[in-house]
Coordinates of C-alpha atoms and ligand atoms in Angstrom, one line a residue:
X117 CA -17.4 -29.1 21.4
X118 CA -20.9 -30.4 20.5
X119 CA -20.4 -32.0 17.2
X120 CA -22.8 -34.2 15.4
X121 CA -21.7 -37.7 16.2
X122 CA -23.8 -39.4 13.1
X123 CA -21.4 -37.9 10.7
X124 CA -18.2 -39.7 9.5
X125 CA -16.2 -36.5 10.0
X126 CA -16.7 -32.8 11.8
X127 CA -14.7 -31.3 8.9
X128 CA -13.9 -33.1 5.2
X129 CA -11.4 -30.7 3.5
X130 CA -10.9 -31.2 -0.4
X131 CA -7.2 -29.7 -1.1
X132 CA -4.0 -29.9 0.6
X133 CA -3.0 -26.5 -0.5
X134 CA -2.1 -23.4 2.0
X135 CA -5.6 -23.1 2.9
X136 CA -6.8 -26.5 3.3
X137 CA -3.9 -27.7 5.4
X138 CA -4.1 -24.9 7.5
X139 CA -7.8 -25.0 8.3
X140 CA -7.0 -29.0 8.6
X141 CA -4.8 -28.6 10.9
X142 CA -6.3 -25.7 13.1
X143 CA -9.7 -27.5 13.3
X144 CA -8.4 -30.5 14.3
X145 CA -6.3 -28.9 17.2
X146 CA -9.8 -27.7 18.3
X147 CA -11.1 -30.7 18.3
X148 CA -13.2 -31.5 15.0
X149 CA -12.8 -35.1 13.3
X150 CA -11.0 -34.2 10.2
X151 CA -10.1 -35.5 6.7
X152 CA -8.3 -34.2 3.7
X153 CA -8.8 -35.0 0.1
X154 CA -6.2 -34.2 -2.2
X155 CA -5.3 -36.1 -5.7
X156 CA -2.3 -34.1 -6.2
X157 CA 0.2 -32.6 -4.3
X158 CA 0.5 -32.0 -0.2
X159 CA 1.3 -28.2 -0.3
X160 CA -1.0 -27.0 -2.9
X161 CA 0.3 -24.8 -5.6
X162 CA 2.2 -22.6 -3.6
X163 CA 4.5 -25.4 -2.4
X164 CA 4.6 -26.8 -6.1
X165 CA 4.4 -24.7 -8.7
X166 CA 3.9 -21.3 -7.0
X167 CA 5.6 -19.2 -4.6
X168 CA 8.4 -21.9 -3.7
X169 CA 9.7 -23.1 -6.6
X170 CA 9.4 -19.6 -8.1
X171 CA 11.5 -17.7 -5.2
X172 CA 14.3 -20.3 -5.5
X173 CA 14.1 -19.8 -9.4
X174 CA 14.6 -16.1 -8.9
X175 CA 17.5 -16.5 -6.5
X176 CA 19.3 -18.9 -9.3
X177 CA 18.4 -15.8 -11.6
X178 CA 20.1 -13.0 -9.2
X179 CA 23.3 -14.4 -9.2
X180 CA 23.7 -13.4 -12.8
X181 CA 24.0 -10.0 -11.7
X182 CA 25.7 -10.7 -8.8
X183 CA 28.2 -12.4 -10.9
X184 CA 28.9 -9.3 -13.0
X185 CA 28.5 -6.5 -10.3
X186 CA 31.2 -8.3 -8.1
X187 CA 33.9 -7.2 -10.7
X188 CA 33.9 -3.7 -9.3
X189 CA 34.2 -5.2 -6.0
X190 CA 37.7 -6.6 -7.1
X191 CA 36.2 -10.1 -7.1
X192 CA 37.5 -12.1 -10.4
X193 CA 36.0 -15.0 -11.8
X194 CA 38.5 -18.1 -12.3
X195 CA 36.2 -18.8 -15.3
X196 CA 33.1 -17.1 -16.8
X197 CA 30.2 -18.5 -15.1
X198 CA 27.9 -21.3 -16.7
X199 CA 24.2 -21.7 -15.8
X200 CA 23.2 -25.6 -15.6
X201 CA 18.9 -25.4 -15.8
X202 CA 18.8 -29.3 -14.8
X203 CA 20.8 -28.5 -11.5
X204 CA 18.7 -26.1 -10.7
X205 CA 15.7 -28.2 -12.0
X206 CA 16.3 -30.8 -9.8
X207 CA 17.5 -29.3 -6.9
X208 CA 14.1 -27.8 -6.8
X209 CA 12.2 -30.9 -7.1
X210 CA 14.4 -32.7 -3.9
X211 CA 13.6 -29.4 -1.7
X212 CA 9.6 -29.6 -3.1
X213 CA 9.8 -33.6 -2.0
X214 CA 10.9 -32.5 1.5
X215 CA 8.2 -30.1 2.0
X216 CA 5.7 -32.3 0.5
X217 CA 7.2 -34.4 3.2
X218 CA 6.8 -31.7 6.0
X219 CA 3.4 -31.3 5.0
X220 CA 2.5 -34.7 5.3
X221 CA 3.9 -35.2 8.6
X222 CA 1.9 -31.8 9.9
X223 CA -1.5 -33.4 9.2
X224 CA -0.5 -36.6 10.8
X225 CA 0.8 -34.6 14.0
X226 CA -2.9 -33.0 14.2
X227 CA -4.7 -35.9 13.9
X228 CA -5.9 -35.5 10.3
X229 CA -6.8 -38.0 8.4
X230 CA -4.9 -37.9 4.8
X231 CA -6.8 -39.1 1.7
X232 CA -5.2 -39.7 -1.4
X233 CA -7.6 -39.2 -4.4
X234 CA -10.3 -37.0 -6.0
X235 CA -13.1 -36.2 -3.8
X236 CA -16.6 -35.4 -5.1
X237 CA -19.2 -33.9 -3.3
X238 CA -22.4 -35.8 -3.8
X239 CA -24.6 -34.0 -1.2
X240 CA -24.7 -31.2 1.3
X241 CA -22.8 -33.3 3.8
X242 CA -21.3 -36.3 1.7
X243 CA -18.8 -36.7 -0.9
X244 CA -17.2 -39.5 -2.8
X245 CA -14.1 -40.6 -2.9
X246 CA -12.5 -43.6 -4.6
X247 CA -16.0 -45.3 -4.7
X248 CA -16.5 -45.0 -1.1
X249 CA -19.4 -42.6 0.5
X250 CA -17.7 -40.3 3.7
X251 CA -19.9 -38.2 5.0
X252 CA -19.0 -34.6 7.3
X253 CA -21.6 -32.0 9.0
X254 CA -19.4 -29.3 7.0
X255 CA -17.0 -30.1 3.8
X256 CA -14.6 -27.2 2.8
X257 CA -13.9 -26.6 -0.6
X258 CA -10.2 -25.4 -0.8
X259 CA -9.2 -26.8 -4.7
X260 CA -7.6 -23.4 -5.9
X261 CA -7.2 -22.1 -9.0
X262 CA -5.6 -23.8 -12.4
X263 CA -3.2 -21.4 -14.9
X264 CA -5.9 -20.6 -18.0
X265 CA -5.0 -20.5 -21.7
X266 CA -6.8 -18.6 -24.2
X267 CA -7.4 -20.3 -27.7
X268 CA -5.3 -19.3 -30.5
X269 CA -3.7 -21.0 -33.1
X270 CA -1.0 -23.3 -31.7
X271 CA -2.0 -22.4 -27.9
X272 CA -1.6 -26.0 -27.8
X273 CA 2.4 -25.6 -28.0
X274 CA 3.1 -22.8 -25.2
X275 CA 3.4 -24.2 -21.6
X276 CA 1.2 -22.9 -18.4
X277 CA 2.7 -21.8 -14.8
X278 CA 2.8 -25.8 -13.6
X279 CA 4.9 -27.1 -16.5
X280 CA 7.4 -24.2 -16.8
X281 CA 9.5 -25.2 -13.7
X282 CA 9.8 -28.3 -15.5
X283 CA 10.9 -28.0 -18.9
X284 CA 12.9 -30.8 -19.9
X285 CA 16.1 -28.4 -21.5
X286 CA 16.6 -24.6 -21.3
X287 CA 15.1 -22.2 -23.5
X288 CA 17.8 -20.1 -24.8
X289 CA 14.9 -18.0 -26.2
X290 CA 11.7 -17.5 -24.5
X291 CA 8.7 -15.8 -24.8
X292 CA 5.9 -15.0 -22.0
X293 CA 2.6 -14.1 -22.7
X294 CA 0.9 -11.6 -19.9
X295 CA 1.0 -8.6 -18.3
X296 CA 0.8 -9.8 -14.7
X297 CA 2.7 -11.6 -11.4
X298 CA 3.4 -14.7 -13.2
X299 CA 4.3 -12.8 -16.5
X300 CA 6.7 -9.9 -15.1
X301 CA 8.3 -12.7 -12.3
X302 CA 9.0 -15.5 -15.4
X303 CA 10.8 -13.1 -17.7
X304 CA 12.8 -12.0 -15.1
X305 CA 13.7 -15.3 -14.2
X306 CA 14.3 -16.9 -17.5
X307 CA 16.3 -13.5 -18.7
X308 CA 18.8 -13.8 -15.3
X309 CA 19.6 -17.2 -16.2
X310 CA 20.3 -16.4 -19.7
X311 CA 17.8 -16.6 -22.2
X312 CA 17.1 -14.0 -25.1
X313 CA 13.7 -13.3 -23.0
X314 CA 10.3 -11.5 -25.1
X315 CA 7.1 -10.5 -22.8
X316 CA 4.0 -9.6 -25.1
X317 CA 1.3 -7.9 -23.2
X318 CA -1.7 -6.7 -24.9
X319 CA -2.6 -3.8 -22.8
X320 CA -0.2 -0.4 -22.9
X321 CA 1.5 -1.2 -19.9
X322 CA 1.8 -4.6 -17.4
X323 CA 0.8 -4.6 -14.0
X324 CA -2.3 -3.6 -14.3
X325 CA -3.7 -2.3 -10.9
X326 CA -0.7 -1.4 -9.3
X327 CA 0.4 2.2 -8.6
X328 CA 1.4 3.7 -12.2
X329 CA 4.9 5.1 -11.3
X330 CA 5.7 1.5 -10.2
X331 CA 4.5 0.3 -12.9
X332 CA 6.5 2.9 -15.2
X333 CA 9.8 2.1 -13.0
X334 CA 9.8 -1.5 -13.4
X335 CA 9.2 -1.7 -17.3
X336 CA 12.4 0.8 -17.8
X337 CA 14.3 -1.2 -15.2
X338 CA 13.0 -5.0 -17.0
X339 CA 14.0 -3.4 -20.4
X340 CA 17.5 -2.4 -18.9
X341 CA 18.1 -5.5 -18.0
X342 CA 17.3 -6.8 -21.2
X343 CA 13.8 -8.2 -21.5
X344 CA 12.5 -7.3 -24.7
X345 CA 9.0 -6.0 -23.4
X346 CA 5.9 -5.8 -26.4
X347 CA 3.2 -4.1 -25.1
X348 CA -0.6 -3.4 -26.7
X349 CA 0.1 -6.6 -29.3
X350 CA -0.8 -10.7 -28.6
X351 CA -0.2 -13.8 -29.7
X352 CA -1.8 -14.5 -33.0
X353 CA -0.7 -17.7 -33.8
X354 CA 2.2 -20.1 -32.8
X355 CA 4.0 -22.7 -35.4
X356 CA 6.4 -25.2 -34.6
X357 CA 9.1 -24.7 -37.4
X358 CA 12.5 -26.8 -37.9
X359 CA 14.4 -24.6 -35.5
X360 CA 11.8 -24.1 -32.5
X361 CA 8.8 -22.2 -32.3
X362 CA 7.7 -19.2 -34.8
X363 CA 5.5 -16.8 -33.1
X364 CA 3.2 -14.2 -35.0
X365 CA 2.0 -11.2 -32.8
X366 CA -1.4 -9.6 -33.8
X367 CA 0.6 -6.4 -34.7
X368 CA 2.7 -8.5 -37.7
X369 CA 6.5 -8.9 -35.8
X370 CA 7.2 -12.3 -35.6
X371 CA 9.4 -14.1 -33.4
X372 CA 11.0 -17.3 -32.9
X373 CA 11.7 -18.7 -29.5
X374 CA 12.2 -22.2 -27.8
X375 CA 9.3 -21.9 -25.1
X376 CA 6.2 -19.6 -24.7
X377 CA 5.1 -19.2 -21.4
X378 CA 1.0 -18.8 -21.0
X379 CA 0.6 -16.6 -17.8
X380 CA -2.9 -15.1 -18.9
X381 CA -4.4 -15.7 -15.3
X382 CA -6.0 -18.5 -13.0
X383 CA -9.7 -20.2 -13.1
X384 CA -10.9 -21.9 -9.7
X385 CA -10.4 -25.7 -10.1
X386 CA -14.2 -26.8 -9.9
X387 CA -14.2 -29.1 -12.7
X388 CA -15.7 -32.3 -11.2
X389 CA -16.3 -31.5 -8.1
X390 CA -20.3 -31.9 -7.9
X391 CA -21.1 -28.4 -6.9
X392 CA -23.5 -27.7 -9.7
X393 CA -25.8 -30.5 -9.3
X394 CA -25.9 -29.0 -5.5
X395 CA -27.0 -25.9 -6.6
X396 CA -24.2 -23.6 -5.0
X397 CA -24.1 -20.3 -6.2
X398 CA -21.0 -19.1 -8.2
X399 CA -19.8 -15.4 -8.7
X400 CA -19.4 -13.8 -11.9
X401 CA -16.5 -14.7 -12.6
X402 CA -16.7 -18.2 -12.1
X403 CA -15.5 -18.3 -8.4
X404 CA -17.5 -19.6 -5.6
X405 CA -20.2 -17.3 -3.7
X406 CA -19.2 -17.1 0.4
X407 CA -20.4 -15.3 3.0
X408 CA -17.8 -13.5 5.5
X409 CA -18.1 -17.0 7.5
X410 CA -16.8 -18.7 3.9
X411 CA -20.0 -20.5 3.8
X412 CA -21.6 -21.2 0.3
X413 CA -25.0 -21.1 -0.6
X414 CA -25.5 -24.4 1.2
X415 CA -24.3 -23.0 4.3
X416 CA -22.8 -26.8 4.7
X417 CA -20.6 -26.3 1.9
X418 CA -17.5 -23.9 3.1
X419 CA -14.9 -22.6 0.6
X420 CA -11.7 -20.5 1.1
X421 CA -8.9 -19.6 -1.0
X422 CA -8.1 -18.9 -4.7
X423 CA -11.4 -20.4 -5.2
X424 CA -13.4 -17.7 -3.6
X425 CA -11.6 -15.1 -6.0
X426 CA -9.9 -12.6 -3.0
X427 CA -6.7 -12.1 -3.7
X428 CA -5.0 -15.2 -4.8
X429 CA -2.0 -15.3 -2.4
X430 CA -1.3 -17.9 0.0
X431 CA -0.9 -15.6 3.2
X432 CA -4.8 -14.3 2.3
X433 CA -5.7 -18.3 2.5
X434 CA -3.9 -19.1 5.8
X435 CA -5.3 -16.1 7.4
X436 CA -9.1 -17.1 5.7
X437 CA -8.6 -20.3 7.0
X438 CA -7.6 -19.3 10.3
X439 CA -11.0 -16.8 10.5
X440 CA -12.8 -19.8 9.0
X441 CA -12.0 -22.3 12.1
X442 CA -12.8 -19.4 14.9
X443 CA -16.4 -19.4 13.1
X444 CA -17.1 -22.7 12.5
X445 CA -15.1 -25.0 15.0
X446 CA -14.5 -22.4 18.4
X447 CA -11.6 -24.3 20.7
X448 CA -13.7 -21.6 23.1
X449 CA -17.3 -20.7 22.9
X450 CA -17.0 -18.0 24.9
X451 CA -14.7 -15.9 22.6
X452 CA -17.5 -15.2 20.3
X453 CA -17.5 -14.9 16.6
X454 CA -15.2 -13.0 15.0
X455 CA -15.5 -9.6 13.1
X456 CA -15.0 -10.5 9.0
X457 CA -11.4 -10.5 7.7
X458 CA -10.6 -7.2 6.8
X459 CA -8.8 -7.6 3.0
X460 CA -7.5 -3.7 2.9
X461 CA -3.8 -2.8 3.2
X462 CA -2.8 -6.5 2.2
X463 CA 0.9 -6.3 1.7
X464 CA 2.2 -8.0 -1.5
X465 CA 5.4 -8.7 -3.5
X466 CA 6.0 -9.2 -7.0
X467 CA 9.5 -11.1 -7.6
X468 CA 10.6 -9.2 -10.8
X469 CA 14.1 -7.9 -11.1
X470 CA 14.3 -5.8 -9.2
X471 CA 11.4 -6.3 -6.9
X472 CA 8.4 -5.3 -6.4
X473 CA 6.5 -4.7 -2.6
X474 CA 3.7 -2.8 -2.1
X475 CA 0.7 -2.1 0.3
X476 CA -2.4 0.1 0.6
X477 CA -3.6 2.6 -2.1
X478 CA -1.9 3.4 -5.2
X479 CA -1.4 7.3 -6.2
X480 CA -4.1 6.9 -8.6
X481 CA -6.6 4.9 -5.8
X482 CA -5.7 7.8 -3.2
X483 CA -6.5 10.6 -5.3
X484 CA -9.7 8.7 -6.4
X485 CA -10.6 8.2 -2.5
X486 CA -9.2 11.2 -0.7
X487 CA -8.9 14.2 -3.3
X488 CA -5.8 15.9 -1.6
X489 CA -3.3 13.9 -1.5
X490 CA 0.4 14.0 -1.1
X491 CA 3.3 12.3 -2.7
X492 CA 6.7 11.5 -1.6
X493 CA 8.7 9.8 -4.0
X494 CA 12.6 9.3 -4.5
X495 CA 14.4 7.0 -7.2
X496 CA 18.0 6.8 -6.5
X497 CA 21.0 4.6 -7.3
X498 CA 21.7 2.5 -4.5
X499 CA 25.0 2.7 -2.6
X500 CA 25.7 -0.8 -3.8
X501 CA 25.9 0.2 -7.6
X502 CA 28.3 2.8 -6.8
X503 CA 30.9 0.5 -6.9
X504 CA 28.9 -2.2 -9.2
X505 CA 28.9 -0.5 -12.4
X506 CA 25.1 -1.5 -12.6
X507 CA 22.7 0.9 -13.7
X508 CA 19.7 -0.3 -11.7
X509 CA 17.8 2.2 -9.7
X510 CA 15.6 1.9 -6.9
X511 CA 12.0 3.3 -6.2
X512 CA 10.7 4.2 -2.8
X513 CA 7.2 6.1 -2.8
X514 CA 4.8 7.0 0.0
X515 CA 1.3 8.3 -0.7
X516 CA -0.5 10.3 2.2
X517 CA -3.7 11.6 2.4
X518 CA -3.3 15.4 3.1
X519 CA -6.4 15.9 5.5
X520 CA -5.5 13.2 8.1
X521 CA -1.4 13.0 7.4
X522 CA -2.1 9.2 7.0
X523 CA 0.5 7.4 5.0
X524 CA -2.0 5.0 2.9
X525 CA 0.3 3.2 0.6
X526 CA 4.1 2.0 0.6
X527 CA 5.6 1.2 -2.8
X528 CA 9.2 0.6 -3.5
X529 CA 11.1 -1.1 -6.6
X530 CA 14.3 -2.3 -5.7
X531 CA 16.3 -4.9 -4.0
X532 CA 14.4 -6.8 -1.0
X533 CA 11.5 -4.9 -1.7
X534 CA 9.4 -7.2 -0.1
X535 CA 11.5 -7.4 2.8
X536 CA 11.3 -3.7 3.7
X537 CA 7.5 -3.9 2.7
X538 CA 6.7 -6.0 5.1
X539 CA 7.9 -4.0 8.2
X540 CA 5.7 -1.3 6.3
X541 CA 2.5 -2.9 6.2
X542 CA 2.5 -2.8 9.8
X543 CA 2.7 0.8 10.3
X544 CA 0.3 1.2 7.5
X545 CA -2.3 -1.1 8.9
X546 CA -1.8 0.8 12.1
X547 CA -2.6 3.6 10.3
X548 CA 0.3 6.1 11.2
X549 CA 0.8 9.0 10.2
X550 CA 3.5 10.7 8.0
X551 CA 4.9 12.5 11.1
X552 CA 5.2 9.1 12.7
X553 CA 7.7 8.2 9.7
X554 CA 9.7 12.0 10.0
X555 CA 9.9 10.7 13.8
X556 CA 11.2 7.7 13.1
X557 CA 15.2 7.6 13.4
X558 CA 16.7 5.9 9.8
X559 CA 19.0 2.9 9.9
X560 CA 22.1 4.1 7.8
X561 CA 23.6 3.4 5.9
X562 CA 20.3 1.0 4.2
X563 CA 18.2 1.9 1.5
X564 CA 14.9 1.8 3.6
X565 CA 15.9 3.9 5.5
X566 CA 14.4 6.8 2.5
X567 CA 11.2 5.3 3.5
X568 CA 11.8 8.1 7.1
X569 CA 13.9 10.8 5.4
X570 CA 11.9 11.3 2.3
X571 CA 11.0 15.0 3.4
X572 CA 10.0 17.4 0.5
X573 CA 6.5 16.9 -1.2
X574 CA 7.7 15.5 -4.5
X575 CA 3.9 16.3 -5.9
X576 CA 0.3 17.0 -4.6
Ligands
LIG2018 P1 -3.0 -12.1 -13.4 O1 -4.5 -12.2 -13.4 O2 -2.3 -11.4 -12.4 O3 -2.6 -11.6 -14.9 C1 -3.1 -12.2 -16.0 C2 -2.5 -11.4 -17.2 O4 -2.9 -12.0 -18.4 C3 -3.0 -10.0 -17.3 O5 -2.0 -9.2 -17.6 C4 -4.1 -10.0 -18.3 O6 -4.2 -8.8 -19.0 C5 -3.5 -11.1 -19.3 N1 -4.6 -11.7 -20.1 C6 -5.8 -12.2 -19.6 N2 -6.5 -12.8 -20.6 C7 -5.7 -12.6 -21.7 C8 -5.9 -12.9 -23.1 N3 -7.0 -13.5 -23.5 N4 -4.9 -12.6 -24.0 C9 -3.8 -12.0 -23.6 N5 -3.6 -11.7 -22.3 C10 -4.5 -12.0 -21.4 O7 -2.7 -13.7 -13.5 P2 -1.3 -14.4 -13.3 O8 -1.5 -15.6 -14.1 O9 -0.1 -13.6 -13.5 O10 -1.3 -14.8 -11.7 C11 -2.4 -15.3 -11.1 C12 -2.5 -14.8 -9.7 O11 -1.6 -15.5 -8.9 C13 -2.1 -13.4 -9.5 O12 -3.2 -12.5 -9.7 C14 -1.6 -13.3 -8.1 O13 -2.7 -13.1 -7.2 C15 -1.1 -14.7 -7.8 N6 0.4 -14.7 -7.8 C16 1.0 -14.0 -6.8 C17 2.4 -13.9 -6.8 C18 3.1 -13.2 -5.7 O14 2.5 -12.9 -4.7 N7 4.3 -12.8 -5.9 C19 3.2 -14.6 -7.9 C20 2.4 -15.2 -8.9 C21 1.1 -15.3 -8.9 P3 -5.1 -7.6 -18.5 O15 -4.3 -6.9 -17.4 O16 -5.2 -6.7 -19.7 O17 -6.4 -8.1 -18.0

């Protein structure tokens, strides 16, 4: 590798998230002098106050039904179960230590240099970090995204995404403002381990984006459970009364709860960072500008990540990253450049109860892009609940395009729906057909296995 030997570093990263780390790391094992900034957390918000803490939060919440579905089962309880939020608090914060730990130890192992503070870039090839000048032929700007709060009266009082993990005592009533991930997956969470749970979205339905029958199936399944779901109304103003918090929706019902969750969406983290006086060209929406090498209007400056406003999951930054170090630091010249990242038929998983996985086109997308298209579709009570006494049903739904008998999007609602989704994504990506899925011999007895013996044309 021929790198510029006048600069400090090949490579300074700003943000230890998914995306930094893993572009850290990769470079480094090519060969680039690397350094990473970060003033937070190792891990980034997914290890945090993201994906982590959240998945381990809904398992605490599952066993709620587990607890009551295991009656039919001819388990009994010695005593009714108790849910202690302070075990499960701090568990959560040892596991997030070790990974911070993990994390840590990763970058050391490849080499990078760790640097704990702030980082500002001061020009194309320098930044500044606790009074000291470093300077790096390319500086990647991986700082994510930060939760966002609207401005109402007493939006002061409700908590964002990184505090809510956190919360010094239960809410025995809570209330979450949004309609998307962070909304549906919270009031699951908070309703499984036992609070009187409210979710206020101002559109006519939540999820916006995601295939409508899904979207249908999971608020009738949320409200079984018992989340008390307010939709096309918002938070007009919040008061802190004697007894906790008085809420007044823009439609007149007012509420009172212990905690209001803000999950009204993510801005990229830019504050500070020196970009504008650089000049670097933002998108519309506030995220930074790349090209499909990730390289900013100053073709120095590289950014990956939430901050680039793709899709703002962590697998989409680890696989940016991974494209990003093939362009910029080659282990092998002779591989060439690689085509750009190719964002369709991205896989994704919402943890509401029940779940939620998904990948390629919608119903609505499909008909928008192909015309004919066909639907298979099946919503059943899983074997499970047979015995259970729940009423919880389960969504599996294929969408094909008629002309080439492609299957172009997976959806299902149920449990380990992102589990079965997964395996999915692959034969959607490989673009199989819906004879490949009739060929395809079930597992049995499993609920995925509908996703082969769905066989009659629910609708065209
Ligand atoms: P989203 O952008 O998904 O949802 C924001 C929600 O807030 C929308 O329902 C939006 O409504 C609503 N909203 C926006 N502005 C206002 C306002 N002024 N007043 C009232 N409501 C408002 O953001 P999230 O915060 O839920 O999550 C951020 C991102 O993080 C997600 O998009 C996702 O990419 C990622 N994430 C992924 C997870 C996963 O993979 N399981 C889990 C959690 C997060 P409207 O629809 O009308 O615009």
């Amino acid at each position: 590798m021929n790198h510029e030997a006048s600069y400090d570093y090949d490579l300074f990263v700003i943000g230890a998230g998914s995306g930094g780390v893993r572009a850290a790391r990769t470079a480094a094992a090519a060969g680039a002098r690397v350094a990473v900034a970060e003033d937070r957390y190792l891990g980034g918000t997914c290890v945090n106050v993201g994906c982590v803490p959240k998945k381990l939060y809904s398992y605490a919440a599952h066993f709620h039904d587990a607890f009551e579905e295991s009656a039919g089962f001819g388990w009994t309880l010695a005593q009714a179960p108790s849910f202690d939020w302070a075990t499960l608090r701090d568990n959560k914060v040892e596991e997030i230590k070790r990974l911070n730990g993990i994390y840590n130890r990763l970058l050391d192992n490849a080499g990078v240099t760790l640097i704990n503070g702030r980082a500002k870039v001061v020009d194309a090839h320098a930044v500044e970090i606790n009074g000291e000048r470093i300077s790096a032929e390319k500086i990647l700007v991986a700082v994510g995204g930060w939760p966002w709060t609207p401005e109402f009266e007493g939006s002061e009082l409700t908590v964002n995404s990184n505090q809510v993990f956190d919360l010094d005592s239960f809410p025995q009533r809570f209330l979450v403002l949004g309609g998307g991930y962070i909304a549906v997956e919270f009031a699951s969470i908070f309703n499984g381990l036992g609070a009187d749970t409210h979710l206020v979205y101002r559109g006519e339905l939540f999820l916006r984006g995601f295939d409508n029958e899904v979207r249908e199936f999971t608020r009738d399944e949320m409200a079984k459970k018992g989340v008390n779901l307010h939709f096309e109304t918002n938070i007009q103003r919040i008061r802190q009364v004697e007894t906790g918090l008085e809420v007044t929706l823009t439609d007149g019902e007012q509420l009172e709860v212990d905690a209001v969750l803000s999950a009204t969406g993510r801005k990229p983290h830019l504050a500070g960072l020196g970009l504008d006086t650089l000049g670097v060209e933002l998108n519309a929406d506030g995220t930074l500008k790349v090209n499909e090498r990730y390289e900013a209007s100053v073709p120095s400056i590289l950014a990956l990540g939430d901050v680039i406003g793709g899709p703002e999951l962590t697998p989409v930054a680890l696989a940016e990253a991974m494209h990003l170090v093939q362009h910029h630091f080659p282990k092998d010249e002779s591989d060439g450049a690689p085509g750009p990242l190719d964002y369709d038929d991205i896989a994704t998983a919402v943890f509401c109860h029940p779940n939620i996985g998904t990948v390629g086109l919608s119903e609505e997308e499909a008909r928008a892009r192909y015309g004919a298209v066909r639907i298979y579709s099946a919503d059943f009570r899983p074997m499970k609940h047979t015995l259970s006494g729940s009423d919880e049903r389960c969504l599996m739904k294929l969408v094909v395009d008629d002309t080439s008998d492609r299957v172009v999007g997976a959806h299902m609602v149920g449990e380990e729906a992102g589990e079965i989704i997964q395996g999915l994504a692959i034969a959607v990506r490989a673009k199989l057909t819906k004879r490949d899925f009739d060929a395809t011999v079930g597992i049995h007895p499993t609920a995925a296995e509908e996703f082969v013996t769905m066989r009659s044309v629910t609708r065209r």
